[in-house]
PDB file of C-alpha atoms in Angstrom:
ATOM      1  CA  UNK E   1       8.840 -11.740  -8.530  1.00  0.00           C
ATOM      2  CA  UNK E   2       9.065  -8.467  -7.319  1.00  0.00           C
ATOM      3  CA  UNK E   3       7.843  -5.714  -9.609  1.00  0.00           C
ATOM      4  CA  UNK E   4       8.805  -2.730  -7.530  1.00  0.00           C
ATOM      5  CA  UNK E   5      11.901  -2.924  -5.690  1.00  0.00           C
ATOM      6  CA  UNK E   6      13.045  -1.040  -3.082  1.00  0.00           C
ATOM      7  CA  UNK E   7      16.638  -2.462  -2.433  1.00  0.00           C
ATOM      8  CA  UNK E   8      17.427  -0.402   0.875  1.00  0.00           C
ATOM      9  CA  UNK E   9      15.465  -1.525   3.737  1.00  0.00           C
ATOM     10  CA  UNK E  10      16.609   1.337   6.038  1.00  0.00           C
ATOM     11  CA  UNK E  11      18.118   4.604   5.864  1.00  0.00           C
ATOM     12  CA  UNK E  12      19.560   6.985   8.291  1.00  0.00           C
ATOM     13  CA  UNK E  13      20.089  10.688   7.775  1.00  0.00           C
ATOM     14  CA  UNK E  14      20.980  13.614   9.977  1.00  0.00           C
ATOM     15  CA  UNK E  15      18.431  16.064  10.648  1.00  0.00           C
ATOM     16  CA  UNK E  16      18.648  19.000   8.117  1.00  0.00           C
ATOM     17  CA  UNK E  17      20.254  16.958   5.364  1.00  0.00           C
ATOM     18  CA  UNK E  18      18.897  15.486   2.282  1.00  0.00           C
ATOM     19  CA  UNK E  19      17.043  12.202   2.403  1.00  0.00           C
ATOM     20  CA  UNK E  20      17.296   9.937  -0.774  1.00  0.00           C
ATOM     21  CA  UNK E  21      15.026   6.786  -1.045  1.00  0.00           C
ATOM     22  CA  UNK E  22      15.082   4.893  -4.085  1.00  0.00           C
ATOM     23  CA  UNK E  23      12.589   2.592  -6.212  1.00  0.00           C
ATOM     24  CA  UNK E  24      13.357   0.232  -9.093  1.00  0.00           C
ATOM     25  CA  UNK E  25      10.507  -1.187 -11.162  1.00  0.00           C
ATOM     26  CA  UNK E  26      10.730  -4.048 -13.885  1.00  0.00           C
ATOM     27  CA  UNK E  27       7.286  -3.639 -15.757  1.00  0.00           C
ATOM     28  CA  UNK E  28       7.391  -1.280 -18.578  1.00  0.00           C
ATOM     29  CA  UNK E  29       3.857  -0.737 -18.571  1.00  0.00           C
ATOM     30  CA  UNK E  30       3.783   1.151 -15.193  1.00  0.00           C
ATOM     31  CA  UNK E  31       3.027   4.862 -16.183  1.00  0.00           C
ATOM     32  CA  UNK E  32       2.081   6.138 -12.676  1.00  0.00           C
ATOM     33  CA  UNK E  33       3.922   6.066  -9.207  1.00  0.00           C
ATOM     34  CA  UNK E  34       2.933   7.017  -5.907  1.00  0.00           C
ATOM     35  CA  UNK E  35       4.959   7.383  -2.615  1.00  0.00           C
ATOM     36  CA  UNK E  36       3.440   6.442   0.650  1.00  0.00           C
ATOM     37  CA  UNK E  37       4.529   7.205   4.108  1.00  0.00           C
ATOM     38  CA  UNK E  38       3.624   4.503   7.307  1.00  0.00           C
ATOM     39  CA  UNK E  39       4.202   5.293  10.953  1.00  0.00           C
ATOM     40  CA  UNK E  40       4.084   2.402  13.251  1.00  0.00           C
ATOM     41  CA  UNK E  41       0.489   1.279  14.155  1.00  0.00           C
ATOM     42  CA  UNK E  42      -0.961   3.354  11.311  1.00  0.00           C
ATOM     43  CA  UNK E  43      -1.969   2.722   7.778  1.00  0.00           C
ATOM     44  CA  UNK E  44       0.027   4.471   5.269  1.00  0.00           C
ATOM     45  CA  UNK E  45      -0.777   7.806   3.921  1.00  0.00           C
ATOM     46  CA  UNK E  46      -0.256   9.271   0.393  1.00  0.00           C
ATOM     47  CA  UNK E  47       2.767  11.258   0.144  1.00  0.00           C
ATOM     48  CA  UNK E  48       3.344  12.270  -3.571  1.00  0.00           C
ATOM     49  CA  UNK E  49       2.917  10.847  -7.108  1.00  0.00           C
ATOM     50  CA  UNK E  50       4.200  11.261 -10.763  1.00  0.00           C
ATOM     51  CA  UNK E  51       2.862  10.251 -14.219  1.00  0.00           C
ATOM     52  CA  UNK E  52       5.276   9.069 -16.707  1.00  0.00           C
ATOM     53  CA  UNK E  53       4.713  11.928 -18.711  1.00  0.00           C
ATOM     54  CA  UNK E  54       6.828  14.027 -16.221  1.00  0.00           C
ATOM     55  CA  UNK E  55      10.201  13.427 -14.732  1.00  0.00           C
ATOM     56  CA  UNK E  56       9.873  15.381 -11.867  1.00  0.00           C
ATOM     57  CA  UNK E  57       7.089  16.600  -9.515  1.00  0.00           C
ATOM     58  CA  UNK E  58       7.722  18.624  -6.255  1.00  0.00           C
ATOM     59  CA  UNK E  59       5.553  19.399  -3.346  1.00  0.00           C
ATOM     60  CA  UNK E  60       7.290  21.245  -0.134  1.00  0.00           C
ATOM     61  CA  UNK E  61      10.080  19.509   0.943  1.00  0.00           C
ATOM     62  CA  UNK E  62       9.044  16.392  -1.042  1.00  0.00           C
ATOM     63  CA  UNK E  63      10.643  15.953  -4.767  1.00  0.00           C
ATOM     64  CA  UNK E  64      10.073  12.806  -6.834  1.00  0.00           C
ATOM     65  CA  UNK E  65      12.516  12.170  -9.814  1.00  0.00           C
ATOM     66  CA  UNK E  66      11.253   9.717 -12.528  1.00  0.00           C
ATOM     67  CA  UNK E  67      13.934   8.325 -15.224  1.00  0.00           C
ATOM     68  CA  UNK E  68      12.097   5.994 -17.112  1.00  0.00           C
ATOM     69  CA  UNK E  69      14.776   4.679 -19.288  1.00  0.00           C
ATOM     70  CA  UNK E  70      16.470   3.204 -16.236  1.00  0.00           C
ATOM     71  CA  UNK E  71      13.201   2.369 -14.656  1.00  0.00           C
ATOM     72  CA  UNK E  72      14.196   4.156 -11.407  1.00  0.00           C
ATOM     73  CA  UNK E  73      12.416   6.716  -9.416  1.00  0.00           C
ATOM     74  CA  UNK E  74      13.621   8.421  -6.197  1.00  0.00           C
ATOM     75  CA  UNK E  75      12.190  10.445  -3.339  1.00  0.00           C
ATOM     76  CA  UNK E  76      14.227  13.439  -2.086  1.00  0.00           C
ATOM     77  CA  UNK E  77      13.258  14.884   1.291  1.00  0.00           C
ATOM     78  CA  UNK E  78      14.829  18.322   1.985  1.00  0.00           C
ATOM     79  CA  UNK E  79      15.642  19.352   4.672  1.00  0.00           C
ATOM     80  CA  UNK E  80      15.083  16.345   6.712  1.00  0.00           C
ATOM     81  CA  UNK E  81      13.123  16.561   9.914  1.00  0.00           C
ATOM     82  CA  UNK E  82      12.963  14.112  12.748  1.00  0.00           C
ATOM     83  CA  UNK E  83       8.796  13.709  11.848  1.00  0.00           C
ATOM     84  CA  UNK E  84       9.770  12.396   8.777  1.00  0.00           C
ATOM     85  CA  UNK E  85      11.301   8.916  10.497  1.00  0.00           C
ATOM     86  CA  UNK E  86       8.714   6.387   8.929  1.00  0.00           C
ATOM     87  CA  UNK E  87       8.694   3.314   6.499  1.00  0.00           C
ATOM     88  CA  UNK E  88       8.377   4.772   2.999  1.00  0.00           C
ATOM     89  CA  UNK E  89       6.809   2.717   0.366  1.00  0.00           C
ATOM     90  CA  UNK E  90       7.063   3.158  -3.636  1.00  0.00           C
ATOM     91  CA  UNK E  91       3.988   2.130  -5.572  1.00  0.00           C
ATOM     92  CA  UNK E  92       3.340   1.786  -9.228  1.00  0.00           C
ATOM     93  CA  UNK E  93       0.623   1.040 -11.628  1.00  0.00           C
ATOM     94  CA  UNK E  94      -0.303   0.623 -15.285  1.00  0.00           C
ATOM     95  CA  UNK E  95      -3.306   2.732 -17.386  1.00  0.00           C
ATOM     96  CA  UNK E  96      -4.090  -0.564 -18.689  1.00  0.00           C
ATOM     97  CA  UNK E  97      -5.162  -1.934 -15.063  1.00  0.00           C
ATOM     98  CA  UNK E  98      -5.127   1.406 -13.015  1.00  0.00           C
ATOM     99  CA  UNK E  99      -6.864  -0.229 -10.294  1.00  0.00           C
ATOM    100  CA  UNK E 100      -4.205  -2.706  -9.420  1.00  0.00           C
ATOM    101  CA  UNK E 101      -1.439  -0.754  -7.509  1.00  0.00           C
ATOM    102  CA  UNK E 102       1.738  -2.745  -6.768  1.00  0.00           C
ATOM    103  CA  UNK E 103       3.708  -1.714  -3.712  1.00  0.00           C
ATOM    104  CA  UNK E 104       7.404  -2.152  -2.723  1.00  0.00           C
ATOM    105  CA  UNK E 105       8.745  -3.558   0.350  1.00  0.00           C
ATOM    106  CA  UNK E 106       9.229  -0.279   1.888  1.00  0.00           C
ATOM    107  CA  UNK E 107      12.325   1.729   3.208  1.00  0.00           C
ATOM    108  CA  UNK E 108      12.518   2.788   6.886  1.00  0.00           C
ATOM    109  CA  UNK E 109      14.034   6.252   7.055  1.00  0.00           C
ATOM    110  CA  UNK E 110      15.393   7.586  10.661  1.00  0.00           C
ATOM    111  CA  UNK E 111      16.233  10.856  10.986  1.00  0.00           C
ATOM    112  CA  UNK E 112      18.374  11.666  13.661  1.00  0.00           C
ATOM    113  CA  UNK E 113      18.076  14.831  15.527  1.00  0.00           C
TER     114      UNK E 113
ATOM    115  CA  UNK Q   1     -15.146  13.250   7.764  1.00  0.00           C
ATOM    116  CA  UNK Q   2     -14.532   9.606   8.679  1.00  0.00           C
ATOM    117  CA  UNK Q   3     -11.432   7.890   7.388  1.00  0.00           C
ATOM    118  CA  UNK Q   4     -11.202   4.546   6.656  1.00  0.00           C
ATOM    119  CA  UNK Q   5     -11.850   2.216   9.737  1.00  0.00           C
ATOM    120  CA  UNK Q   6     -11.280  -1.501  10.333  1.00  0.00           C
ATOM    121  CA  UNK Q   7     -12.607  -4.068  12.957  1.00  0.00           C
ATOM    122  CA  UNK Q   8     -11.358  -5.343  14.951  1.00  0.00           C
ATOM    123  CA  UNK Q   9      -7.976  -3.865  15.727  1.00  0.00           C
ATOM    124  CA  UNK Q  10      -6.378  -7.061  16.975  1.00  0.00           C
ATOM    125  CA  UNK Q  11      -7.487 -10.398  16.608  1.00  0.00           C
ATOM    126  CA  UNK Q  12      -5.854 -13.117  18.363  1.00  0.00           C
ATOM    127  CA  UNK Q  13      -7.053 -16.775  17.237  1.00  0.00           C
ATOM    128  CA  UNK Q  14      -6.299 -20.487  17.507  1.00  0.00           C
ATOM    129  CA  UNK Q  15      -4.862 -22.481  14.414  1.00  0.00           C
ATOM    130  CA  UNK Q  16      -7.821 -23.814  12.362  1.00  0.00           C
ATOM    131  CA  UNK Q  17     -10.458 -21.404  13.342  1.00  0.00           C
ATOM    132  CA  UNK Q  18     -12.060 -19.070  10.868  1.00  0.00           C
ATOM    133  CA  UNK Q  19     -11.904 -15.065  11.478  1.00  0.00           C
ATOM    134  CA  UNK Q  20     -13.772 -12.334   9.690  1.00  0.00           C
ATOM    135  CA  UNK Q  21     -11.970  -8.787   9.286  1.00  0.00           C
ATOM    136  CA  UNK Q  22     -14.348  -5.924   8.659  1.00  0.00           C
ATOM    137  CA  UNK Q  23     -13.668  -2.644   6.410  1.00  0.00           C
ATOM    138  CA  UNK Q  24     -15.668   0.384   6.149  1.00  0.00           C
ATOM    139  CA  UNK Q  25     -14.308   2.560   3.248  1.00  0.00           C
ATOM    140  CA  UNK Q  26     -14.794   6.272   3.083  1.00  0.00           C
ATOM    141  CA  UNK Q  27     -18.187   7.037   2.173  1.00  0.00           C
ATOM    142  CA  UNK Q  28     -18.488   7.511  -1.630  1.00  0.00           C
ATOM    143  CA  UNK Q  29     -15.201   5.594  -2.492  1.00  0.00           C
ATOM    144  CA  UNK Q  30     -16.014   2.947  -5.187  1.00  0.00           C
ATOM    145  CA  UNK Q  31     -12.714   1.252  -5.292  1.00  0.00           C
ATOM    146  CA  UNK Q  32     -11.875  -0.890  -2.066  1.00  0.00           C
ATOM    147  CA  UNK Q  33      -8.529  -2.908  -1.737  1.00  0.00           C
ATOM    148  CA  UNK Q  34      -7.037  -5.563   0.735  1.00  0.00           C
ATOM    149  CA  UNK Q  35      -3.312  -5.955   1.650  1.00  0.00           C
ATOM    150  CA  UNK Q  36      -1.488  -8.038   3.975  1.00  0.00           C
ATOM    151  CA  UNK Q  37       1.701  -7.093   5.517  1.00  0.00           C
ATOM    152  CA  UNK Q  38       3.833  -9.821   7.314  1.00  0.00           C
ATOM    153  CA  UNK Q  39       6.317  -9.043   9.845  1.00  0.00           C
ATOM    154  CA  UNK Q  40       9.503  -6.924   8.186  1.00  0.00           C
ATOM    155  CA  UNK Q  41       7.675  -7.355   4.780  1.00  0.00           C
ATOM    156  CA  UNK Q  42       6.065  -5.116   2.423  1.00  0.00           C
ATOM    157  CA  UNK Q  43       2.560  -4.608   1.416  1.00  0.00           C
ATOM    158  CA  UNK Q  44       1.102  -7.723  -0.290  1.00  0.00           C
ATOM    159  CA  UNK Q  45      -1.862  -7.055  -2.654  1.00  0.00           C
ATOM    160  CA  UNK Q  46      -4.742  -9.550  -2.012  1.00  0.00           C
ATOM    161  CA  UNK Q  47      -7.813  -8.330  -3.812  1.00  0.00           C
ATOM    162  CA  UNK Q  48      -9.717  -5.204  -5.010  1.00  0.00           C
ATOM    163  CA  UNK Q  49     -13.265  -4.387  -5.476  1.00  0.00           C
ATOM    164  CA  UNK Q  50     -14.718  -1.778  -8.184  1.00  0.00           C
ATOM    165  CA  UNK Q  51     -18.176  -1.479  -6.688  1.00  0.00           C
ATOM    166  CA  UNK Q  52     -19.338  -4.841  -5.235  1.00  0.00           C
ATOM    167  CA  UNK Q  53     -17.297  -6.527  -7.864  1.00  0.00           C
ATOM    168  CA  UNK Q  54     -13.682  -8.133  -7.577  1.00  0.00           C
ATOM    169  CA  UNK Q  55     -12.238  -8.014 -10.966  1.00  0.00           C
ATOM    170  CA  UNK Q  56      -8.831  -9.188  -9.743  1.00  0.00           C
ATOM    171  CA  UNK Q  57      -8.629 -11.907  -7.208  1.00  0.00           C
ATOM    172  CA  UNK Q  58      -5.190 -13.215  -8.040  1.00  0.00           C
ATOM    173  CA  UNK Q  59      -3.567 -11.955  -4.913  1.00  0.00           C
ATOM    174  CA  UNK Q  60      -5.637 -14.340  -2.445  1.00  0.00           C
ATOM    175  CA  UNK Q  61      -2.957 -16.728  -1.072  1.00  0.00           C
ATOM    176  CA  UNK Q  62      -5.228 -19.649  -1.228  1.00  0.00           C
ATOM    177  CA  UNK Q  63      -8.627 -20.965  -1.270  1.00  0.00           C
ATOM    178  CA  UNK Q  64      -8.978 -20.224   2.463  1.00  0.00           C
ATOM    179  CA  UNK Q  65      -9.088 -16.523   1.682  1.00  0.00           C
ATOM    180  CA  UNK Q  66     -12.305 -15.055   0.426  1.00  0.00           C
ATOM    181  CA  UNK Q  67     -13.756 -11.563   0.502  1.00  0.00           C
ATOM    182  CA  UNK Q  68     -16.907  -9.737  -0.163  1.00  0.00           C
ATOM    183  CA  UNK Q  69     -18.231  -6.252  -0.386  1.00  0.00           C
ATOM    184  CA  UNK Q  70     -21.943  -5.255  -0.243  1.00  0.00           C
ATOM    185  CA  UNK Q  71     -23.635  -2.000  -1.084  1.00  0.00           C
ATOM    186  CA  UNK Q  72     -20.638  -0.662  -2.319  1.00  0.00           C
ATOM    187  CA  UNK Q  73     -19.816  -0.051   1.269  1.00  0.00           C
ATOM    188  CA  UNK Q  74     -18.473  -2.610   3.903  1.00  0.00           C
ATOM    189  CA  UNK Q  75     -16.161  -5.410   2.949  1.00  0.00           C
ATOM    190  CA  UNK Q  76     -15.368  -8.342   4.869  1.00  0.00           C
ATOM    191  CA  UNK Q  77     -12.148 -10.579   4.558  1.00  0.00           C
ATOM    192  CA  UNK Q  78     -12.872 -13.957   5.769  1.00  0.00           C
ATOM    193  CA  UNK Q  79      -9.769 -16.686   6.485  1.00  0.00           C
ATOM    194  CA  UNK Q  80     -10.916 -19.919   6.912  1.00  0.00           C
ATOM    195  CA  UNK Q  81      -8.898 -22.711   8.903  1.00  0.00           C
ATOM    196  CA  UNK Q  82      -6.389 -20.120   9.717  1.00  0.00           C
ATOM    197  CA  UNK Q  83      -2.804 -21.184   9.757  1.00  0.00           C
ATOM    198  CA  UNK Q  84       0.134 -19.633  11.776  1.00  0.00           C
ATOM    199  CA  UNK Q  85       1.429 -18.189   8.315  1.00  0.00           C
ATOM    200  CA  UNK Q  86      -1.626 -16.094   7.980  1.00  0.00           C
ATOM    201  CA  UNK Q  87      -0.376 -13.962  11.249  1.00  0.00           C
ATOM    202  CA  UNK Q  88      -0.060 -10.484   9.863  1.00  0.00           C
ATOM    203  CA  UNK Q  89      -1.602  -7.084   9.754  1.00  0.00           C
ATOM    204  CA  UNK Q  90      -4.534  -6.986   7.102  1.00  0.00           C
ATOM    205  CA  UNK Q  91      -4.810  -3.372   5.654  1.00  0.00           C
ATOM    206  CA  UNK Q  92      -7.743  -2.211   3.690  1.00  0.00           C
ATOM    207  CA  UNK Q  93      -7.712   1.016   1.839  1.00  0.00           C
ATOM    208  CA  UNK Q  94     -10.420   2.832  -0.352  1.00  0.00           C
ATOM    209  CA  UNK Q  95     -10.202   5.414  -2.958  1.00  0.00           C
ATOM    210  CA  UNK Q  96     -12.163   7.205  -5.681  1.00  0.00           C
ATOM    211  CA  UNK Q  97     -12.855   5.365  -8.983  1.00  0.00           C
ATOM    212  CA  UNK Q  98     -14.445   7.919 -11.666  1.00  0.00           C
ATOM    213  CA  UNK Q  99     -12.199   6.653 -14.551  1.00  0.00           C
ATOM    214  CA  UNK Q 100      -9.235   5.341 -16.089  1.00  0.00           C
ATOM    215  CA  UNK Q 101      -6.979   6.889 -13.682  1.00  0.00           C
ATOM    216  CA  UNK Q 102      -4.859   5.544 -10.419  1.00  0.00           C
ATOM    217  CA  UNK Q 103      -6.389   7.452  -7.292  1.00  0.00           C
ATOM    218  CA  UNK Q 104      -4.462   7.748  -4.241  1.00  0.00           C
ATOM    219  CA  UNK Q 105      -5.717   5.267  -1.608  1.00  0.00           C
ATOM    220  CA  UNK Q 106      -6.776   5.967   2.245  1.00  0.00           C
ATOM    221  CA  UNK Q 107      -5.565   3.019   4.306  1.00  0.00           C
ATOM    222  CA  UNK Q 108      -7.112   2.145   7.536  1.00  0.00           C
ATOM    223  CA  UNK Q 109      -5.042   1.398  10.635  1.00  0.00           C
ATOM    224  CA  UNK Q 110      -5.252  -2.087  10.010  1.00  0.00           C
ATOM    225  CA  UNK Q 111      -6.183  -5.444  11.702  1.00  0.00           C
ATOM    226  CA  UNK Q 112      -3.377  -7.208  13.524  1.00  0.00           C
ATOM    227  CA  UNK Q 113      -4.152 -10.980  13.540  1.00  0.00           C
ATOM    228  CA  UNK Q 114      -2.072 -13.503  15.338  1.00  0.00           C
ATOM    229  CA  UNK Q 115      -2.914 -16.999  14.833  1.00  0.00           C
ATOM    230  CA  UNK Q 116      -1.486 -19.391  17.584  1.00  0.00           C
TER     231      UNK Q 116
END
């Protein structure tokens, strides 16, 4: 039973346009969410996070939106650059077990020059 | 400063043999995690350590898998009697653990295990 879902295995976007990566979760206890980016042959690296007390967090070209009622979050990358091509993992945790972070299956983003 | 390191980077072993995978976390990081990523799949949680203790071993796939951590530092993941389905990239991560909060995890480059 997948608690964190990323229903799009892959996404292609033109350079300069917006990339929107979606993530859904089923566990209502989750209250902290993170996005990680992974290049081939490397470990994932932390990108951005959001607490459930917020509905938006922005860091440069990256913005994460959280819709708690829909149990949905999304990562927006504007403008997309070829170097953004990677696999993006959505992850979630609950304050009751904050050390256990559940990762989604990932979405492979290709930014076409 | 040094990041998370893992060794070996690649390991090819015959079915039925035991393997040991090593992780050296970032100095001072009290939390340490092991994940597995099979080909074409996401990150599968295996186990995590707070200090040298493992409060949650629920992700270990079978009793052939075990892990330990010593000195709140290096961790070893051991797979006994390896099977072909154990073939995957095994990722280790560490994070600060100073309170009731999820801290970002820093990942190592992984160990690619191939069981023939």
